[in-house]
Tab-separated table of C-alpha atoms and ligand atoms in Angstrom:
chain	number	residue	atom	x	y	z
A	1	UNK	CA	35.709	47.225	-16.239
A	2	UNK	CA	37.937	49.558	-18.233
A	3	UNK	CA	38.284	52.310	-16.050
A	4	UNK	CA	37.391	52.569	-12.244
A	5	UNK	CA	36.671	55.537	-10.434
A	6	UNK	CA	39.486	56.810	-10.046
A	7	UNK	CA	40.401	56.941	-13.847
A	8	UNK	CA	42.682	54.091	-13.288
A	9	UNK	CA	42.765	50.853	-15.285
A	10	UNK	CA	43.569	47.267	-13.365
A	11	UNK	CA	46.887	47.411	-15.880
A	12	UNK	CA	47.847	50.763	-14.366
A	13	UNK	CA	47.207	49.568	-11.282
A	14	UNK	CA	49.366	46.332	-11.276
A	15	UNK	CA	52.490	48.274	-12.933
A	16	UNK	CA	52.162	50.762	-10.054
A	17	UNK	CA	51.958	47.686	-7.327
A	18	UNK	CA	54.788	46.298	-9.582
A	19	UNK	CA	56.832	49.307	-9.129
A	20	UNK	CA	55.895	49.479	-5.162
A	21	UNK	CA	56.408	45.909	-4.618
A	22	UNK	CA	60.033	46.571	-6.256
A	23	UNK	CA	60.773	49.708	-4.176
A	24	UNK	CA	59.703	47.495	-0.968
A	25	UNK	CA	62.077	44.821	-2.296
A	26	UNK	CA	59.413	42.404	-1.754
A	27	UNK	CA	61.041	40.699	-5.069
A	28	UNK	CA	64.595	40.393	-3.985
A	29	UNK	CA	63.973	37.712	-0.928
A	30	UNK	CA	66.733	35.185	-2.833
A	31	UNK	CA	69.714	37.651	-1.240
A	32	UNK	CA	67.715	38.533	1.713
A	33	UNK	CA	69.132	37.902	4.992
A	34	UNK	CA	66.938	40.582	6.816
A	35	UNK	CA	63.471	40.270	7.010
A	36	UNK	CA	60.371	39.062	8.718
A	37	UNK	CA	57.609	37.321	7.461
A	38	UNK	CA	57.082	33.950	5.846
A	39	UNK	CA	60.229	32.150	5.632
A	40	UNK	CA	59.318	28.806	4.463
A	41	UNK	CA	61.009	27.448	0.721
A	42	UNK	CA	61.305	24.182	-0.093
A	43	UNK	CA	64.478	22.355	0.072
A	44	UNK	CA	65.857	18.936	0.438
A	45	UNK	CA	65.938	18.963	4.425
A	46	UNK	CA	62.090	20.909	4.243
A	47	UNK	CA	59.903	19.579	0.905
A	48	UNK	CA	57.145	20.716	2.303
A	49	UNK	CA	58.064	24.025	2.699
A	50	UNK	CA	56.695	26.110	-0.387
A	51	UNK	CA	53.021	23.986	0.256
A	52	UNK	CA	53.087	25.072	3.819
A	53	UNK	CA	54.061	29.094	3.109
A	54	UNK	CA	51.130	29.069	0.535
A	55	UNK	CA	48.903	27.688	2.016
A	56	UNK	CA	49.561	30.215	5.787
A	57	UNK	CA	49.001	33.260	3.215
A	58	UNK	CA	45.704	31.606	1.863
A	59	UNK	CA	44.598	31.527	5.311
A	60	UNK	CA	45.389	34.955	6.061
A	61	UNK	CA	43.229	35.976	2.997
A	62	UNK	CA	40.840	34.154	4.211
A	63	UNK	CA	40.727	35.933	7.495
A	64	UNK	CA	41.594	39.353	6.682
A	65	UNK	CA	38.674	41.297	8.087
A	66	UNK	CA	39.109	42.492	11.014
A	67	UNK	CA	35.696	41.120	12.765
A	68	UNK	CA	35.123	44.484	14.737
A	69	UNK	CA	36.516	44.932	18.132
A	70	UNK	CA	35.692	41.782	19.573
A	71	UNK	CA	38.108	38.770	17.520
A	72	UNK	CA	35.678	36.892	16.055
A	73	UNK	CA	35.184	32.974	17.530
A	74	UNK	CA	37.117	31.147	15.183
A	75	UNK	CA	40.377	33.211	15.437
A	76	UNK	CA	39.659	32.968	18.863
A	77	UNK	CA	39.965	28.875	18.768
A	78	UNK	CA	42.912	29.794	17.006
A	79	UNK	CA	44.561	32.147	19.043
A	80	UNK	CA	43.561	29.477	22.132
A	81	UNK	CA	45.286	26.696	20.189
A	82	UNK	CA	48.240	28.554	19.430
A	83	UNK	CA	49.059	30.002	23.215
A	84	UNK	CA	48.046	25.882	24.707
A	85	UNK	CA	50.862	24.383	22.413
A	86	UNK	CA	53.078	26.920	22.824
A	87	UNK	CA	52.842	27.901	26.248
A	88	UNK	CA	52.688	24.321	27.373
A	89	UNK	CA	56.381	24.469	25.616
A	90	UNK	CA	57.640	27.215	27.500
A	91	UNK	CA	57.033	25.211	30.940
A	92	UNK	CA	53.654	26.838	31.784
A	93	UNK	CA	51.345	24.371	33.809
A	94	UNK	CA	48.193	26.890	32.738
A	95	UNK	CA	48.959	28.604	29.658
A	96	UNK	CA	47.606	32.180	28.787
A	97	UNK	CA	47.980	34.666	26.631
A	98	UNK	CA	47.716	36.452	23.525
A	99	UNK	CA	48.217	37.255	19.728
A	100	UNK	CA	49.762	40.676	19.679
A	101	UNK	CA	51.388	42.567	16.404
A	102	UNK	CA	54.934	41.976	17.200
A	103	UNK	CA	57.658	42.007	20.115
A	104	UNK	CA	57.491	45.913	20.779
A	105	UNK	CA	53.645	45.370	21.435
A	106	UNK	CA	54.318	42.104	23.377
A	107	UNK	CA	57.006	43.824	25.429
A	108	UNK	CA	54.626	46.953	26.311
A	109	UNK	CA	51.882	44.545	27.269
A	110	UNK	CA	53.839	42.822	29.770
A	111	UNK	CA	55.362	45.865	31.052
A	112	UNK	CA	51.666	47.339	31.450
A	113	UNK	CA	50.829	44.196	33.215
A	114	UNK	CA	54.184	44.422	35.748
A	115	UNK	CA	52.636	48.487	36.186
A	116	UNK	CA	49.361	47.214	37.275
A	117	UNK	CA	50.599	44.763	39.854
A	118	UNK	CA	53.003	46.489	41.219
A	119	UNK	CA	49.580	49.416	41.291
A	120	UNK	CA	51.991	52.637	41.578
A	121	UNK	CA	52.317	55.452	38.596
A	122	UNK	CA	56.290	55.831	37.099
A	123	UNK	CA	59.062	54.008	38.380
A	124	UNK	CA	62.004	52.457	36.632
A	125	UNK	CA	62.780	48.940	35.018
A	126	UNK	CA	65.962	47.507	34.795
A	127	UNK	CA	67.038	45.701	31.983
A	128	UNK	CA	70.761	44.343	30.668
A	129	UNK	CA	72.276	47.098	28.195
A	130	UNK	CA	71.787	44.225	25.607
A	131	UNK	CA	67.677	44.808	25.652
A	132	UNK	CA	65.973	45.656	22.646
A	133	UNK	CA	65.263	49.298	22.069
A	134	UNK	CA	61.357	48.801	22.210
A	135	UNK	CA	62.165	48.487	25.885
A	136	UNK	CA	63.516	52.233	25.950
A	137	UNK	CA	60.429	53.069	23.815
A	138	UNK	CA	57.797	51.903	26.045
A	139	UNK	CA	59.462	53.531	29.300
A	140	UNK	CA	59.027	56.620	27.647
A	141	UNK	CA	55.386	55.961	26.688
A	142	UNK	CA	54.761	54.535	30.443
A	143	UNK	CA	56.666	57.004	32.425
A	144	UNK	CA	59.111	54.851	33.584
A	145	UNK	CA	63.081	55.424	34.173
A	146	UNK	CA	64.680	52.933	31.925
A	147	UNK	CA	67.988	51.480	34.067
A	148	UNK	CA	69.930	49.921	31.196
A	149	UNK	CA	72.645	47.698	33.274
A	150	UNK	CA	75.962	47.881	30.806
A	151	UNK	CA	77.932	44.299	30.201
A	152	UNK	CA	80.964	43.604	32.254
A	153	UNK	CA	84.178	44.492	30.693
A	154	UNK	CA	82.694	45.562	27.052
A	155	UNK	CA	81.350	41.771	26.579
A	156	UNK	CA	78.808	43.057	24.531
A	157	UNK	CA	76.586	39.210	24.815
A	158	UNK	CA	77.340	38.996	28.539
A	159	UNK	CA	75.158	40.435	31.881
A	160	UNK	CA	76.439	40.187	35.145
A	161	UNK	CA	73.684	39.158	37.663
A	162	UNK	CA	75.285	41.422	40.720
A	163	UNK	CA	75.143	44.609	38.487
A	164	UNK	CA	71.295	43.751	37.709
A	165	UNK	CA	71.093	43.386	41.142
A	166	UNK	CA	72.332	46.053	42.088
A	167	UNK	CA	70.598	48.573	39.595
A	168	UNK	CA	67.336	47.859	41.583
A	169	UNK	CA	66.106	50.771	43.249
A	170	UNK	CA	62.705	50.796	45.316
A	171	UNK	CA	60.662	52.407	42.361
A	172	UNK	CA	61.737	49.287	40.585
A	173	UNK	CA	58.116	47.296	39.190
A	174	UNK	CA	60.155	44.531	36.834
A	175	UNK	CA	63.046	43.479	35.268
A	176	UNK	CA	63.605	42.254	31.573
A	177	UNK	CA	65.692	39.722	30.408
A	178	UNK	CA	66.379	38.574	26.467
A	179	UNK	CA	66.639	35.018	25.183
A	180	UNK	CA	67.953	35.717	21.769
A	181	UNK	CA	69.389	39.441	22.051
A	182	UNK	CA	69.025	41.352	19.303
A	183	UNK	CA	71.809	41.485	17.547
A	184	UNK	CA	74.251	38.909	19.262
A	185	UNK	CA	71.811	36.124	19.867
A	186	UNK	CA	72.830	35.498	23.368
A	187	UNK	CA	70.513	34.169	26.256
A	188	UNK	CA	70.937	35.994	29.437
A	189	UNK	CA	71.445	34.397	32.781
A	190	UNK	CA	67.588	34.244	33.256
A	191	UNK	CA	68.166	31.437	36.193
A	192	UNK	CA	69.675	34.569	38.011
A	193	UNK	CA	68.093	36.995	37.062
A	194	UNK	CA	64.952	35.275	38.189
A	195	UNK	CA	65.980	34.286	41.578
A	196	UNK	CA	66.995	38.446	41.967
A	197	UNK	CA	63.478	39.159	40.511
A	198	UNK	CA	61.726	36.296	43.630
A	199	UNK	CA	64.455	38.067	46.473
A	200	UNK	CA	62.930	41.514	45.461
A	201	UNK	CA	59.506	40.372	44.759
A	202	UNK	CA	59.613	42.050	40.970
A	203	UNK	CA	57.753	40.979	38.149
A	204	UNK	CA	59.898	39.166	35.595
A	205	UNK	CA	59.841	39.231	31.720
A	206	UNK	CA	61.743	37.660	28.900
A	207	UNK	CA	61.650	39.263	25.807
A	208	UNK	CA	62.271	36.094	23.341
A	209	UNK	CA	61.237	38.132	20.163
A	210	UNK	CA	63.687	36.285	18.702
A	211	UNK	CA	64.678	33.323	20.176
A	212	UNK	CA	61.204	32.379	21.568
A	213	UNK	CA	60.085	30.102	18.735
A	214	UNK	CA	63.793	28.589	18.370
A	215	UNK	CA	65.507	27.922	22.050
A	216	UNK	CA	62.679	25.304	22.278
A	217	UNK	CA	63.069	23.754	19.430
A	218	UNK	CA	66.531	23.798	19.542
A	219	UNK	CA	66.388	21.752	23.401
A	220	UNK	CA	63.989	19.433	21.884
A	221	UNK	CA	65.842	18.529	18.606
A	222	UNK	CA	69.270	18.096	20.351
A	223	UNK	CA	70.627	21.020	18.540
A	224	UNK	CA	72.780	22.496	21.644
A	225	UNK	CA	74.382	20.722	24.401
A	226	UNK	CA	72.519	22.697	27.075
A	227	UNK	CA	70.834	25.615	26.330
A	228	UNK	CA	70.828	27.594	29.840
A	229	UNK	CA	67.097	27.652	31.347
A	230	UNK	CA	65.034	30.685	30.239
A	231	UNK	CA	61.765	30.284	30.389
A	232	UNK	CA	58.623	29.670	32.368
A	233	UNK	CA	60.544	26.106	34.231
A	234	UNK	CA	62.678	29.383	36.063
A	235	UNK	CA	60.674	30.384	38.867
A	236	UNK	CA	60.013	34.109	38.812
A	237	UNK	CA	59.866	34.526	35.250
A	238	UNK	CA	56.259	35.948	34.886
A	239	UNK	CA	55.789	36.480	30.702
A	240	UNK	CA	57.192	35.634	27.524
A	241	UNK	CA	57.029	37.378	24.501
A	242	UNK	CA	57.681	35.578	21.141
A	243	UNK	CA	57.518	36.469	18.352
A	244	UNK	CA	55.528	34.484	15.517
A	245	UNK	CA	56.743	36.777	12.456
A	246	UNK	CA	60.240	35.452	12.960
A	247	UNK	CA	61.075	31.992	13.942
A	248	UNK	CA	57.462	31.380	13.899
A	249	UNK	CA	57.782	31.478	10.222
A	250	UNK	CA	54.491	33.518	9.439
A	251	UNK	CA	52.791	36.513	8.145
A	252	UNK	CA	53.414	39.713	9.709
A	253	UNK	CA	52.394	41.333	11.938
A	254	UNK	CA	52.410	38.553	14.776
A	255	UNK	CA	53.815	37.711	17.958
A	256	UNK	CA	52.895	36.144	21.266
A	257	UNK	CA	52.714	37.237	24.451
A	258	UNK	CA	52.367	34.457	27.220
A	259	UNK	CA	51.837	34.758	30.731
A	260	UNK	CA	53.110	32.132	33.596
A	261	UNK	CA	48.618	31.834	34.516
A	262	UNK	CA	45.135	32.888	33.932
A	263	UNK	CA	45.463	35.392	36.574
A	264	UNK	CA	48.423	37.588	34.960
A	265	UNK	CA	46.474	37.494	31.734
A	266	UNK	CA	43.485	38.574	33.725
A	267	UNK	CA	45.421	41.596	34.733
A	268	UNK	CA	46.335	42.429	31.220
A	269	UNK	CA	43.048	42.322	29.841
A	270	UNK	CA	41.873	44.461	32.551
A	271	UNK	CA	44.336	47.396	31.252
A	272	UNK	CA	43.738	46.686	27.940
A	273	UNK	CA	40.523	44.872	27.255
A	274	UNK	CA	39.101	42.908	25.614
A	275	UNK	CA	42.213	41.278	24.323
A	276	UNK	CA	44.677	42.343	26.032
A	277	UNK	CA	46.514	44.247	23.174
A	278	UNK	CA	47.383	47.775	22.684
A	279	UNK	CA	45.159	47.719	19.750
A	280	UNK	CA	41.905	47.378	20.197
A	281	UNK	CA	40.145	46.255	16.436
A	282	UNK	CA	43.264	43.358	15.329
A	283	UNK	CA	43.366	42.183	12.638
A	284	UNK	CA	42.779	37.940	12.273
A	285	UNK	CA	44.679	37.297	9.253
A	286	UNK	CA	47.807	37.004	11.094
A	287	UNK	CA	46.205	34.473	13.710
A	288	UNK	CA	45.150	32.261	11.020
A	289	UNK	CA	48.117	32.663	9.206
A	290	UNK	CA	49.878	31.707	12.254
A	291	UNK	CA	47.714	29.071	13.393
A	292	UNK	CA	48.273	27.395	9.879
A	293	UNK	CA	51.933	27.314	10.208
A	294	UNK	CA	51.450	25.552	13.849
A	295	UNK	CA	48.982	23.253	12.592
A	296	UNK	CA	51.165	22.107	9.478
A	297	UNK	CA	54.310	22.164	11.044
A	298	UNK	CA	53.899	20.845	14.750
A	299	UNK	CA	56.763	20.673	17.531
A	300	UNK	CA	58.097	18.379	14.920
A	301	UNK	CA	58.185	20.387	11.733
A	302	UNK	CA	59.703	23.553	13.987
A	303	UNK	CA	62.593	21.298	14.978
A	304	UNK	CA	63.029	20.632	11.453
A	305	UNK	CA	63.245	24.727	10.709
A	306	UNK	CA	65.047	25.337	13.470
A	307	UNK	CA	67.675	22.782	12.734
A	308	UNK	CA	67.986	23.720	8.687
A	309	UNK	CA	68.060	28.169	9.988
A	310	UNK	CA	71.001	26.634	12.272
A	311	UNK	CA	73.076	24.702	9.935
A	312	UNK	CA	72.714	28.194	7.677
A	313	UNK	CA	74.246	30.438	10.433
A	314	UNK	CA	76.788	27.637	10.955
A	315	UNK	CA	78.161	27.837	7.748
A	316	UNK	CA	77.793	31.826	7.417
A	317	UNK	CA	79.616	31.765	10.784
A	318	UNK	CA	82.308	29.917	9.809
A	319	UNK	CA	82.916	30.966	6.332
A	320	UNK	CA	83.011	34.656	8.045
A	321	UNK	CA	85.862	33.131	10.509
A	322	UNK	CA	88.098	32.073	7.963
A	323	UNK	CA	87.905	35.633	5.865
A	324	UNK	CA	91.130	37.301	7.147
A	325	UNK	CA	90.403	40.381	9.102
A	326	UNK	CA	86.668	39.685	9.892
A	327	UNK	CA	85.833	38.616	13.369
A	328	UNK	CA	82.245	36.724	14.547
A	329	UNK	CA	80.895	37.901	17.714
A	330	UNK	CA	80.732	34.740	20.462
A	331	UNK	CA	78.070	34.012	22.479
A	332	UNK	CA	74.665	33.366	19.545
A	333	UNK	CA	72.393	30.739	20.563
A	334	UNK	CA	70.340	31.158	17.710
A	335	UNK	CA	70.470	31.834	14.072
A	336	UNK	CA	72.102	35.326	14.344
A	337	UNK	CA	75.725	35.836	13.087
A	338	UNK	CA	77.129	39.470	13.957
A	339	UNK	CA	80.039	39.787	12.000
A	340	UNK	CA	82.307	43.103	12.797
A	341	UNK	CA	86.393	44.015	12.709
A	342	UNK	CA	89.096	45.013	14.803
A	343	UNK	CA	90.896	46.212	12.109
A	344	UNK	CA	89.232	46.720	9.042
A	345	UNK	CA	86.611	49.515	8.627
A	346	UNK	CA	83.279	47.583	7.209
A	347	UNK	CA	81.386	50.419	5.982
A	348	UNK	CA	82.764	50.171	2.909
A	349	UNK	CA	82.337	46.360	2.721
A	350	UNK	CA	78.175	46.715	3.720
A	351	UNK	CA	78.335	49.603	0.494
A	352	UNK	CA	79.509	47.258	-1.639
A	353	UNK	CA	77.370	43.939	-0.355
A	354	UNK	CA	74.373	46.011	-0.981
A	355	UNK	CA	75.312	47.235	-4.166
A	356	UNK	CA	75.085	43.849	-5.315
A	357	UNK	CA	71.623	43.225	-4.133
A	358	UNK	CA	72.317	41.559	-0.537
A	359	UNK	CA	69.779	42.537	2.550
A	360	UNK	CA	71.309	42.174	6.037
A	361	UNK	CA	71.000	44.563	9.515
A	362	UNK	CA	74.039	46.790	10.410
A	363	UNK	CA	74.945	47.920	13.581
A	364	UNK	CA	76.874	50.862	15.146
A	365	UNK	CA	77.903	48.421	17.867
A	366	UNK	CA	80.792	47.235	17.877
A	367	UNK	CA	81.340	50.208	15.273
A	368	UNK	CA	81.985	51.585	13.405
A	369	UNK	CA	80.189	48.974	11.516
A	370	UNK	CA	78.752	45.549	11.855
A	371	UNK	CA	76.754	43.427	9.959
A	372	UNK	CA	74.379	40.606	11.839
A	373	UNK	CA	72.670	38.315	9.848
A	374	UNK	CA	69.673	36.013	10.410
A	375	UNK	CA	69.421	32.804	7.869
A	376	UNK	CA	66.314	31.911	7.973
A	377	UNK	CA	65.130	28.279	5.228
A	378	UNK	CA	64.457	31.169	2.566
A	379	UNK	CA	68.129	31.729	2.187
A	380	UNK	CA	68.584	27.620	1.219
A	381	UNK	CA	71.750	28.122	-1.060
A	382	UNK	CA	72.746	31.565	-0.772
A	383	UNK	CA	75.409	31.279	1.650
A	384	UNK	CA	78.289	30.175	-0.326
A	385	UNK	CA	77.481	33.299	-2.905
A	386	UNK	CA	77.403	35.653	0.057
A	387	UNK	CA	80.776	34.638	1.550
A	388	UNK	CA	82.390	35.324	-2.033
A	389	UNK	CA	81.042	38.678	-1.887
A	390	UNK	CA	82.168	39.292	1.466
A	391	UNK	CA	85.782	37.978	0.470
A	392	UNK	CA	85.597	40.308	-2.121
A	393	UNK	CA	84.898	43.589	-0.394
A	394	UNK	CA	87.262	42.849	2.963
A	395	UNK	CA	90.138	42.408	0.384
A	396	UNK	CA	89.308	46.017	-0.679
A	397	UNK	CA	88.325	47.699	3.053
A	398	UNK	CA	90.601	50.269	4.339
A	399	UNK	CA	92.332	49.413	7.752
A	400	UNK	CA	90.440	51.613	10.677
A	401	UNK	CA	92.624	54.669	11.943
A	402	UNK	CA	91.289	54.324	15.026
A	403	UNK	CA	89.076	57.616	15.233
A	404	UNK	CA	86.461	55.976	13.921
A	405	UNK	CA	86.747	52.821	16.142
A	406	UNK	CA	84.081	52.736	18.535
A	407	UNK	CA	84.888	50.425	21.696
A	408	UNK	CA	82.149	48.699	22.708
A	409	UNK	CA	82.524	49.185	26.194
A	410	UNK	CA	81.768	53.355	25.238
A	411	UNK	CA	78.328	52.818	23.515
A	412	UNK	CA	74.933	52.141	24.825
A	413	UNK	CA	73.454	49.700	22.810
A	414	UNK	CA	69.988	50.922	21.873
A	415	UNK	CA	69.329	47.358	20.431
A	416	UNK	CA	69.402	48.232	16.336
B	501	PLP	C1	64.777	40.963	21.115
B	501	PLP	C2	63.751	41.786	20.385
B	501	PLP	N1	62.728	42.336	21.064
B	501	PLP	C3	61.767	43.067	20.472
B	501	PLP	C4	61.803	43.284	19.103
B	501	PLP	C5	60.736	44.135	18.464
B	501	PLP	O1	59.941	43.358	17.614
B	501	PLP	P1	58.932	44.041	16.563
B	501	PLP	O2	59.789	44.742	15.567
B	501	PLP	O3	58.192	42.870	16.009
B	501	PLP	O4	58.053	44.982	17.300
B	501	PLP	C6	62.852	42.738	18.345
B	501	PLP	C7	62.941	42.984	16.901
B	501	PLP	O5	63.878	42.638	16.232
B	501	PLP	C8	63.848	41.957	18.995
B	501	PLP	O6	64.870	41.424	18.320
C-alpha cells in the first residue's frame, strides 16, 4: 500500500510516531526515575526480566479489544486469578475484587462503596494530610467534605491517631489511610486507625497505590525488620487499593481494588455494575498484561523485584546523605527517596538534572523544592551516574534566603 486514505504513507507515519514517541519520552527510560508501566530489565539479580516484560506486552496485544461492556470470560479467569493470589496476601479469608485503571479509580470505588453503606447523600471523610490528592478529587466528585488531618509538629511522614480521631464528625462515612504515601513512602498507623474506624463503626480504606504490591513482599522476603500491620490481618480495614502499574510491574492502566468479602464487592457492583468500575466498557489488555506478570513472576519472583527496587533506593538514599547540604526525608518503607534541603534552594539543581536527560517527581513540599524518586529494576545501573549529577548541581545551588523556604508545617500537602 503506498498511500492510505489519508494521503499518508506507513514511512510518514512511523517518523511521526517516532517524533511522538520522543516528545512522550517513551525512549529515554535509561535516566528515568519517574514513571509507571513495565519495569522489568534484565540484570544479574533478575535474568529473566527482559523475557518476562515482553512477553506481559504480547499479552496485552493479544487482549486489546475491549470485549463490549461485559469483560469477556477469559479476562475474567484472569482478573479472578489475580484478586485470589493477591487478596489471599493481603490477609483476606474470601478475597474479592476488581481490575480498575489505576489508584484514583480504585480509591473512588471504595469511597462509593463506604457512600452506599453508610446509605446517606454528602458527608465528609477524614484522611491524614499525607493522602494522595485523588482523595481530594473524588470528594469533590461525591459531594463529600474532605477533613485532611495535618501531621503533628510538621513531621511530614507521621499521623497522629488522636487527631484522626478527633476529626470525626457524625457526617463522617470512612476514613483513609496510605501504606506507601505518596511522596515519603511512609505507612500510617493503620493498627490505630482501624481500631478508631471499629469504635465509630466507619468504613476503612487503605490506599496502597504504591506500596500495595511491595509491603508484602517486602514481610515475606525479610526485607524489613517489622513492617507495622496494614492490611486486611487489621480488623476494620474494609478495602485495599493497589496498584498493578507500579510495583506490580505491568502495563498501564491497572490497579486493584480488593475488598475484605464477597459482600463489600457486592455493594460495589451494585453502584457501579457490572464490574464494579467507574468505567463501564474496560479495556482487557491490561488484565492480561497483568495476569502475565503474576503468572511469570509468582510471590517468589515479586520478592525478587521488590528486594533488587530496594537495594536501588538504598543506595540513592545514601549516596544523597553523604552530598553536603542535601537532606533524605525519614520514615520510606518502600522504594521512594524524597530528597529536599534546609539550606540550599533545589530548583536550580532539578533545572540542571533535567537538562541532562534525568526523569524524577518534584514536590512543593518541603519547598521550595524536592525531588522524590522511585527506582524501580529499569534503573539497574543508573544510580551511581545520577548521584554525580546531583553532586554536581548542589555544588552550584544558591543557599535559600529564607523567603522562599516553605515550612512544612504551613503547607497542605495535596499529595503531588
Ligand atoms: C498513594 C497514591 N494513591 C493514589 C494514586 C493515584 O494513582 P493513579 O495515578 O494510578 O490514578 C497515587 C499515584 O501516584 C498514589 O501514589
Amino acid at each position: 500500500m503506498d498511500r492510505f486514505p489519508s494521503g499518508v504513507t506507513r514511512y510518514d507515519l512511523l517518523d511521526e510516531l517516532s517524533r511522538l514517541e520522543r516528545a512522550s519520552r517513551f525512549d529515554e527510560t535509561e535516566r528515568n526515575f519517574f514513571d509507571e508501566g513495565p519495569h522489568l530489565i534484565s540484570s544479574p539479580e533478575l535474568p529473566w526480566g527482559d523475557e518476562v516484560r515482553h512477553l506481559s506486552v504480547a499479552a496485552y496485544e493479544r487482549f486489546i479489544h475491549g470485549e463490549t461492556w461485559i469483560t469477556g470470560g477469559g479476562a475474567r479467569e484472569m482478573e479472578n486469578d489475580l484478586v485470589a493470589w493477591m487478596g489471599g496476601l493481603l490477609g483476606s479469608a474470601d478475597p474479592a475484587g476488581f481490575v480498575a485503571s489505576g489508584g484514583s479509580e480504585s480509591n473512588m470505588c471504595a469511597i462509593l462503596t463506604a457512600k452506599q453503606l453508610a446509605g446517606r447523600k454528602g458527608g465528609s471523610l477524614v484522611f491524614p494530610d499525607n493522602g494522595h490528592y485523588s482523595l481530594h478529587k473524588l470528594c469533590r466528585m461525591f459531594d463529600l467534605d474532605p477533613i485532611a488531618v495535618p501531621a503533628p509538629d510538621g513531621h511530614l511522614d507521621r499521623v497522629d491517631p488522636a487527631a484522626i480521631e478527633a476529626a470525626i464528625r457524625p457526617d463522617t462515612i470512612a476514613i483513609v489511610a496510605t501504606a506507601g504515601t505518596w511522596a515519603y513512602g511512609s505507612v500510617d498507623p493503620i493498627a490505630e486507625i482501624g481500631a478508631i474506624a471499629q469504635r465509630h463503626d466507619l468504613y476503612l480504606h487503605v490506599d496502597g497505590a504504591f506500596g500495595g504490591y511491595i509491603l508484602p513482599f517486602l514481610e515475606l522476603g525479610g526485607y524489613h525488620a517489622e513492617i507495622p500491620l496494614w492490611d486486611f490481618r487489621v480488623p476494620g480495614v474494609c478495602s485495599i487499593s493497589a496498584d498493578l502499574h507500579k510495583n506490580g510491574m505491568a502495563p498501564p492502566p491497572a490497579s486493584t481494588l480488593f475488598f475484605r468479602d464477597s459482600h463489600l464487592l457486592g455493594l460495589a457492583k451494585e453502584i457501579c455494575p457490572p464490574n464494579g468500575t467507574i468505567s463501564g466498557t474496560r479495556g482487557t489488555g491490561p488484565i492480561a498484561g497483568a495476569w502475565t506478570m503474576y503468572r511469570l513472576l509468582g510471590t517468589r519472583g515479586y520478592i525478587e523485584v521488590a528486594r533488587k527496587s530496594m537495594s536501588m533506593r538504598d543506595e540513592l538514599a545514601r549516596g544523597a546523605a553523604a552530598i553536603p547540604g542535601l537532606r533524605v526525608h525519614p520514615g520510606s518503607l518502600i522504594n521512594m527517596t524524597l530528597i529536599h534541603s534546609d539550606e540550599l534552594d533545589l530548583r536550580p539543581v532539578v533545572d540542571h538534572l533535567r537538562a541532562r536527560g534525568w526523569m524524577f517527581a518534584v514536590r512543593t513540599v518541603p519547598g521550595p523544592a524536592s525531588i522524590v524518586l522511585a527506582p524501580m529494576p529499569h534503573n539497574e545501573g543508573q544510580a551511581p551516574r545520577f548521584l554525580d549529577d546531583l553532586a554536581d548541581a548542589v555544588a552550584a545551588a544558591p543557599a535559600l534566603t529564607g523567603a522562599e523556604a516553605v515550612g512544612a508545617e504551613k503547607v497542605s500537602s495535596y499529595g503531588f
